[in-house]
Amino acid sequence: MKKNIIITVFSLITIVVIFTIALNNLSLKSNDHKNFVEKKAEDLNPISKESAKKILEAEFGKDIVNTENDFKEEGNYYIIDVNVNIGTSEEHTHTEEELSTEDLSITDDGDHMISLGIYKINKYTGELVED
């Protein structure tokens, strides 16, 4: 009878110790995962303005006329008023009324420029968002 009690107590102690070790390992792994994610977010390098311009070209085509100087930094975003060249005055004719309602302007070279609006590009993810 004493043998059975001793074996039972020893088994219970062993089970409790194993269970405690397993719980400590799980909590340590979750803390390590959180620290890893936080460190990675802090260590990210922002994309360059050149890369941000390539994002605009991928979205709106190669006729984007914005330069890297047009990008303004605000927090985690690049802010830009996207302008596109839609051709020369020989290809398009617009009245003054149309020019004022379409956000369309004509350069000195006769190119028609249209503003597509203000966009934000996240410096860390490259996500393009209309402002």
PDB file of N, CA and C in Angstrom, residues 35-94:
ATOM      1  N   ASN A  35       8.839  40.113 -29.599  1.00  0.00           N
ATOM      2  CA  ASN A  35      10.053  40.917 -29.682  1.00  0.00           C
ATOM      3  C   ASN A  35      10.637  40.881 -31.093  1.00  0.00           C
ATOM      4  N   PHE A  36      10.588  39.743 -31.746  1.00  0.00           N
ATOM      5  CA  PHE A  36      11.092  39.613 -33.111  1.00  0.00           C
ATOM      6  C   PHE A  36      10.315  40.521 -34.047  1.00  0.00           C
ATOM      7  N   VAL A  37       8.992  40.516 -33.931  1.00  0.00           N
ATOM      8  CA  VAL A  37       8.161  41.350 -34.798  1.00  0.00           C
ATOM      9  C   VAL A  37       8.431  42.826 -34.521  1.00  0.00           C
ATOM     10  N   GLU A  38       8.538  43.217 -33.271  1.00  0.00           N
ATOM     11  CA  GLU A  38       8.786  44.613 -32.943  1.00  0.00           C
ATOM     12  C   GLU A  38      10.151  45.064 -33.451  1.00  0.00           C
ATOM     13  N   LYS A  39      11.151  44.232 -33.304  1.00  0.00           N
ATOM     14  CA  LYS A  39      12.484  44.598 -33.777  1.00  0.00           C
ATOM     15  C   LYS A  39      12.492  44.741 -35.290  1.00  0.00           C
ATOM     16  N   LYS A  40      11.801  43.872 -35.993  1.00  0.00           N
ATOM     17  CA  LYS A  40      11.775  43.945 -37.445  1.00  0.00           C
ATOM     18  C   LYS A  40      11.096  45.237 -37.901  1.00  0.00           C
ATOM     19  N   ALA A  41      10.009  45.638 -37.257  1.00  0.00           N
ATOM     20  CA  ALA A  41       9.308  46.863 -37.642  1.00  0.00           C
ATOM     21  C   ALA A  41      10.200  48.077 -37.425  1.00  0.00           C
ATOM     22  N   GLU A  42      10.999  48.059 -36.365  1.00  0.00           N
ATOM     23  CA  GLU A  42      11.875  49.184 -36.076  1.00  0.00           C
ATOM     24  C   GLU A  42      13.059  49.237 -37.038  1.00  0.00           C
ATOM     25  N   ASP A  43      13.488  48.079 -37.522  1.00  0.00           N
ATOM     26  CA  ASP A  43      14.680  47.999 -38.353  1.00  0.00           C
ATOM     27  C   ASP A  43      14.411  48.206 -39.834  1.00  0.00           C
ATOM     28  N   LEU A  44      13.162  48.356 -40.237  1.00  0.00           N
ATOM     29  CA  LEU A  44      12.851  48.515 -41.662  1.00  0.00           C
ATOM     30  C   LEU A  44      13.400  49.839 -42.183  1.00  0.00           C
ATOM     31  N   ASN A  45      13.947  49.794 -43.369  1.00  0.00           N
ATOM     32  CA  ASN A  45      14.386  51.003 -44.043  1.00  0.00           C
ATOM     33  C   ASN A  45      13.269  51.464 -44.965  1.00  0.00           C
ATOM     34  N   PRO A  46      12.985  52.768 -44.988  1.00  0.00           N
ATOM     35  CA  PRO A  46      11.925  53.244 -45.888  1.00  0.00           C
ATOM     36  C   PRO A  46      12.351  53.123 -47.347  1.00  0.00           C
ATOM     37  N   ILE A  47      11.353  53.026 -48.225  1.00  0.00           N
ATOM     38  CA  ILE A  47      11.651  52.975 -49.658  1.00  0.00           C
ATOM     39  C   ILE A  47      12.109  54.361 -50.104  1.00  0.00           C
ATOM     40  N   SER A  48      12.863  54.404 -51.169  1.00  0.00           N
ATOM     41  CA  SER A  48      13.359  55.680 -51.675  1.00  0.00           C
ATOM     42  C   SER A  48      12.266  56.393 -52.475  1.00  0.00           C
ATOM     43  N   LYS A  49      12.487  57.663 -52.734  1.00  0.00           N
ATOM     44  CA  LYS A  49      11.543  58.423 -53.557  1.00  0.00           C
ATOM     45  C   LYS A  49      11.536  57.878 -54.978  1.00  0.00           C
ATOM     46  N   GLU A  50      12.677  57.383 -55.422  1.00  0.00           N
ATOM     47  CA  GLU A  50      12.755  56.773 -56.748  1.00  0.00           C
ATOM     48  C   GLU A  50      11.854  55.538 -56.827  1.00  0.00           C
ATOM     49  N   SER A  51      11.859  54.728 -55.768  1.00  0.00           N
ATOM     50  CA  SER A  51      10.985  53.556 -55.737  1.00  0.00           C
ATOM     51  C   SER A  51       9.519  53.962 -55.653  1.00  0.00           C
ATOM     52  N   ALA A  52       9.244  55.032 -54.913  1.00  0.00           N
ATOM     53  CA  ALA A  52       7.869  55.530 -54.818  1.00  0.00           C
ATOM     54  C   ALA A  52       7.382  55.992 -56.190  1.00  0.00           C
ATOM     55  N   LYS A  53       8.274  56.622 -56.967  1.00  0.00           N
ATOM     56  CA  LYS A  53       7.897  57.054 -58.318  1.00  0.00           C
ATOM     57  C   LYS A  53       7.592  55.840 -59.196  1.00  0.00           C
ATOM     58  N   LYS A  54       8.348  54.765 -59.028  1.00  0.00           N
ATOM     59  CA  LYS A  54       8.099  53.541 -59.791  1.00  0.00           C
ATOM     60  C   LYS A  54       6.744  52.933 -59.425  1.00  0.00           C
ATOM     61  N   ILE A  55       6.338  53.076 -58.175  1.00  0.00           N
ATOM     62  CA  ILE A  55       5.007  52.605 -57.758  1.00  0.00           C
ATOM     63  C   ILE A  55       3.932  53.391 -58.507  1.00  0.00           C
ATOM     64  N   LEU A  56       4.114  54.710 -58.621  1.00  0.00           N
ATOM     65  CA  LEU A  56       3.160  55.536 -59.365  1.00  0.00           C
ATOM     66  C   LEU A  56       3.132  55.142 -60.838  1.00  0.00           C
ATOM     67  N   GLU A  57       4.303  54.907 -61.413  1.00  0.00           N
ATOM     68  CA  GLU A  57       4.358  54.502 -62.819  1.00  0.00           C
ATOM     69  C   GLU A  57       3.677  53.157 -63.039  1.00  0.00           C
ATOM     70  N   ALA A  58       3.798  52.260 -62.080  1.00  0.00           N
ATOM     71  CA  ALA A  58       3.134  50.961 -62.199  1.00  0.00           C
ATOM     72  C   ALA A  58       1.623  51.112 -62.129  1.00  0.00           C
ATOM     73  N   GLU A  59       1.160  52.064 -61.353  1.00  0.00           N
ATOM     74  CA  GLU A  59      -0.282  52.262 -61.187  1.00  0.00           C
ATOM     75  C   GLU A  59      -0.889  53.089 -62.308  1.00  0.00           C
ATOM     76  N   PHE A  60      -0.200  54.166 -62.736  1.00  0.00           N
ATOM     77  CA  PHE A  60      -0.791  55.122 -63.678  1.00  0.00           C
ATOM     78  C   PHE A  60      -0.125  55.151 -65.049  1.00  0.00           C
ATOM     79  N   GLY A  61       0.938  54.401 -65.258  1.00  0.00           N
ATOM     80  CA  GLY A  61       1.601  54.373 -66.555  1.00  0.00           C
ATOM     81  C   GLY A  61       2.867  55.207 -66.578  1.00  0.00           C
ATOM     82  N   LYS A  62       3.565  55.129 -67.685  1.00  0.00           N
ATOM     83  CA  LYS A  62       4.870  55.790 -67.826  1.00  0.00           C
ATOM     84  C   LYS A  62       4.767  57.294 -68.076  1.00  0.00           C
ATOM     85  N   ASP A  63       3.562  57.822 -68.259  1.00  0.00           N
ATOM     86  CA  ASP A  63       3.403  59.240 -68.564  1.00  0.00           C
ATOM     87  C   ASP A  63       3.371  60.125 -67.319  1.00  0.00           C
ATOM     88  N   ILE A  64       3.719  59.578 -66.164  1.00  0.00           N
ATOM     89  CA  ILE A  64       3.808  60.368 -64.929  1.00  0.00           C
ATOM     90  C   ILE A  64       4.928  61.385 -65.112  1.00  0.00           C
ATOM     91  N   VAL A  65       4.660  62.647 -64.809  1.00  0.00           N
ATOM     92  CA  VAL A  65       5.667  63.686 -65.001  1.00  0.00           C
ATOM     93  C   VAL A  65       6.263  64.186 -63.692  1.00  0.00           C
ATOM     94  N   ASN A  66       5.864  63.612 -62.584  1.00  0.00           N
ATOM     95  CA  ASN A  66       6.390  64.039 -61.294  1.00  0.00           C
ATOM     96  C   ASN A  66       7.860  63.646 -61.152  1.00  0.00           C
ATOM     97  N   THR A  67       8.599  64.492 -60.468  1.00  0.00           N
ATOM     98  CA  THR A  67      10.005  64.197 -60.176  1.00  0.00           C
ATOM     99  C   THR A  67      10.126  63.838 -58.702  1.00  0.00           C
ATOM    100  N   GLU A  68      11.307  63.379 -58.321  1.00  0.00           N
ATOM    101  CA  GLU A  68      11.515  63.008 -56.921  1.00  0.00           C
ATOM    102  C   GLU A  68      11.369  64.214 -55.996  1.00  0.00           C
ATOM    103  N   ASN A  69      11.593  65.415 -56.514  1.00  0.00           N
ATOM    104  CA  ASN A  69      11.443  66.641 -55.708  1.00  0.00           C
ATOM    105  C   ASN A  69       9.985  66.942 -55.384  1.00  0.00           C
ATOM    106  N   ASP A  70       9.051  66.361 -56.129  1.00  0.00           N
ATOM    107  CA  ASP A  70       7.623  66.602 -55.895  1.00  0.00           C
ATOM    108  C   ASP A  70       7.105  65.819 -54.684  1.00  0.00           C
ATOM    109  N   PHE A  71       7.849  64.822 -54.222  1.00  0.00           N
ATOM    110  CA  PHE A  71       7.408  63.995 -53.094  1.00  0.00           C
ATOM    111  C   PHE A  71       7.678  64.725 -51.790  1.00  0.00           C
ATOM    112  N   LYS A  72       6.649  64.848 -50.963  1.00  0.00           N
ATOM    113  CA  LYS A  72       6.779  65.467 -49.643  1.00  0.00           C
ATOM    114  C   LYS A  72       6.665  64.357 -48.596  1.00  0.00           C
ATOM    115  N   GLU A  73       7.505  64.424 -47.585  1.00  0.00           N
ATOM    116  CA  GLU A  73       7.460  63.420 -46.519  1.00  0.00           C
ATOM    117  C   GLU A  73       6.581  63.918 -45.381  1.00  0.00           C
ATOM    118  N   GLU A  74       5.689  63.039 -44.937  1.00  0.00           N
ATOM    119  CA  GLU A  74       4.805  63.362 -43.814  1.00  0.00           C
ATOM    120  C   GLU A  74       4.601  62.087 -43.004  1.00  0.00           C
ATOM    121  N   GLY A  75       5.300  61.974 -41.894  1.00  0.00           N
ATOM    122  CA  GLY A  75       5.194  60.769 -41.063  1.00  0.00           C
ATOM    123  C   GLY A  75       5.712  59.555 -41.815  1.00  0.00           C
ATOM    124  N   ASN A  76       4.894  58.530 -41.924  1.00  0.00           N
ATOM    125  CA  ASN A  76       5.266  57.295 -42.619  1.00  0.00           C
ATOM    126  C   ASN A  76       4.879  57.321 -44.094  1.00  0.00           C
ATOM    127  N   TYR A  77       4.547  58.491 -44.623  1.00  0.00           N
ATOM    128  CA  TYR A  77       4.046  58.565 -45.992  1.00  0.00           C
ATOM    129  C   TYR A  77       4.824  59.568 -46.833  1.00  0.00           C
ATOM    130  N   TYR A  78       4.849  59.288 -48.139  1.00  0.00           N
ATOM    131  CA  TYR A  78       5.223  60.279 -49.139  1.00  0.00           C
ATOM    132  C   TYR A  78       3.903  60.812 -49.687  1.00  0.00           C
ATOM    133  N   ILE A  79       3.760  62.118 -49.748  1.00  0.00           N
ATOM    134  CA  ILE A  79       2.553  62.759 -50.270  1.00  0.00           C
ATOM    135  C   ILE A  79       2.916  63.365 -51.629  1.00  0.00           C
ATOM    136  N   ILE A  80       2.060  63.110 -52.630  1.00  0.00           N
ATOM    137  CA  ILE A  80       2.350  63.635 -53.965  1.00  0.00           C
ATOM    138  C   ILE A  80       1.058  63.938 -54.720  1.00  0.00           C
ATOM    139  N   ASP A  81       1.083  65.056 -55.442  1.00  0.00           N
ATOM    140  CA  ASP A  81       0.001  65.402 -56.367  1.00  0.00           C
ATOM    141  C   ASP A  81       0.400  64.802 -57.711  1.00  0.00           C
ATOM    142  N   VAL A  82      -0.259  63.746 -58.121  1.00  0.00           N
ATOM    143  CA  VAL A  82       0.125  62.992 -59.314  1.00  0.00           C
ATOM    144  C   VAL A  82      -0.318  63.739 -60.567  1.00  0.00           C
ATOM    145  N   ASN A  83       0.644  63.984 -61.448  1.00  0.00           N
ATOM    146  CA  ASN A  83       0.377  64.661 -62.728  1.00  0.00           C
ATOM    147  C   ASN A  83       0.785  63.751 -63.870  1.00  0.00           C
ATOM    148  N   VAL A  84      -0.073  63.729 -64.904  1.00  0.00           N
ATOM    149  CA  VAL A  84       0.163  62.866 -66.059  1.00  0.00           C
ATOM    150  C   VAL A  84       0.136  63.703 -67.323  1.00  0.00           C
ATOM    151  N   ASN A  85       1.056  63.402 -68.251  1.00  0.00           N
ATOM    152  CA  ASN A  85       1.088  64.045 -69.561  1.00  0.00           C
ATOM    153  C   ASN A  85       0.166  63.245 -70.470  1.00  0.00           C
ATOM    154  N   ILE A  86      -0.872  63.902 -71.011  1.00  0.00           N
ATOM    155  CA  ILE A  86      -1.820  63.169 -71.867  1.00  0.00           C
ATOM    156  C   ILE A  86      -1.659  63.509 -73.342  1.00  0.00           C
ATOM    157  N   GLY A  87      -0.608  64.230 -73.703  1.00  0.00           N
ATOM    158  CA  GLY A  87      -0.355  64.499 -75.120  1.00  0.00           C
ATOM    159  C   GLY A  87      -0.097  65.956 -75.396  1.00  0.00           C
ATOM    160  N   THR A  88       0.031  66.276 -76.675  1.00  0.00           N
ATOM    161  CA  THR A  88       0.307  67.652 -77.087  1.00  0.00           C
ATOM    162  C   THR A  88      -0.974  68.344 -77.498  1.00  0.00           C
ATOM    163  N   SER A  89      -0.878  69.651 -77.659  1.00  0.00           N
ATOM    164  CA  SER A  89      -2.062  70.433 -78.024  1.00  0.00           C
ATOM    165  C   SER A  89      -2.537  70.097 -79.426  1.00  0.00           C
ATOM    166  N   GLU A  90      -1.659  69.543 -80.264  1.00  0.00           N
ATOM    167  CA  GLU A  90      -2.077  69.152 -81.608  1.00  0.00           C
ATOM    168  C   GLU A  90      -3.031  67.962 -81.563  1.00  0.00           C
ATOM    169  N   GLU A  91      -2.876  67.124 -80.546  1.00  0.00           N
ATOM    170  CA  GLU A  91      -3.722  65.933 -80.427  1.00  0.00           C
ATOM    171  C   GLU A  91      -5.046  66.233 -79.734  1.00  0.00           C
ATOM    172  N   HIS A  92      -5.064  67.254 -78.873  1.00  0.00           N
ATOM    173  CA  HIS A  92      -6.257  67.569 -78.092  1.00  0.00           C
ATOM    174  C   HIS A  92      -6.559  69.056 -78.207  1.00  0.00           C
ATOM    175  N   THR A  93      -7.826  69.379 -78.302  1.00  0.00           N
ATOM    176  CA  THR A  93      -8.221  70.781 -78.249  1.00  0.00           C
ATOM    177  C   THR A  93      -9.239  70.925 -77.138  1.00  0.00           C
ATOM    178  N   HIS A  94      -8.998  71.879 -76.270  1.00  0.00           N
ATOM    179  CA  HIS A  94      -9.883  72.132 -75.142  1.00  0.00           C
ATOM    180  C   HIS A  94     -10.173  73.615 -75.046  1.00  0.00           C
TER     181      HIS A  94
END
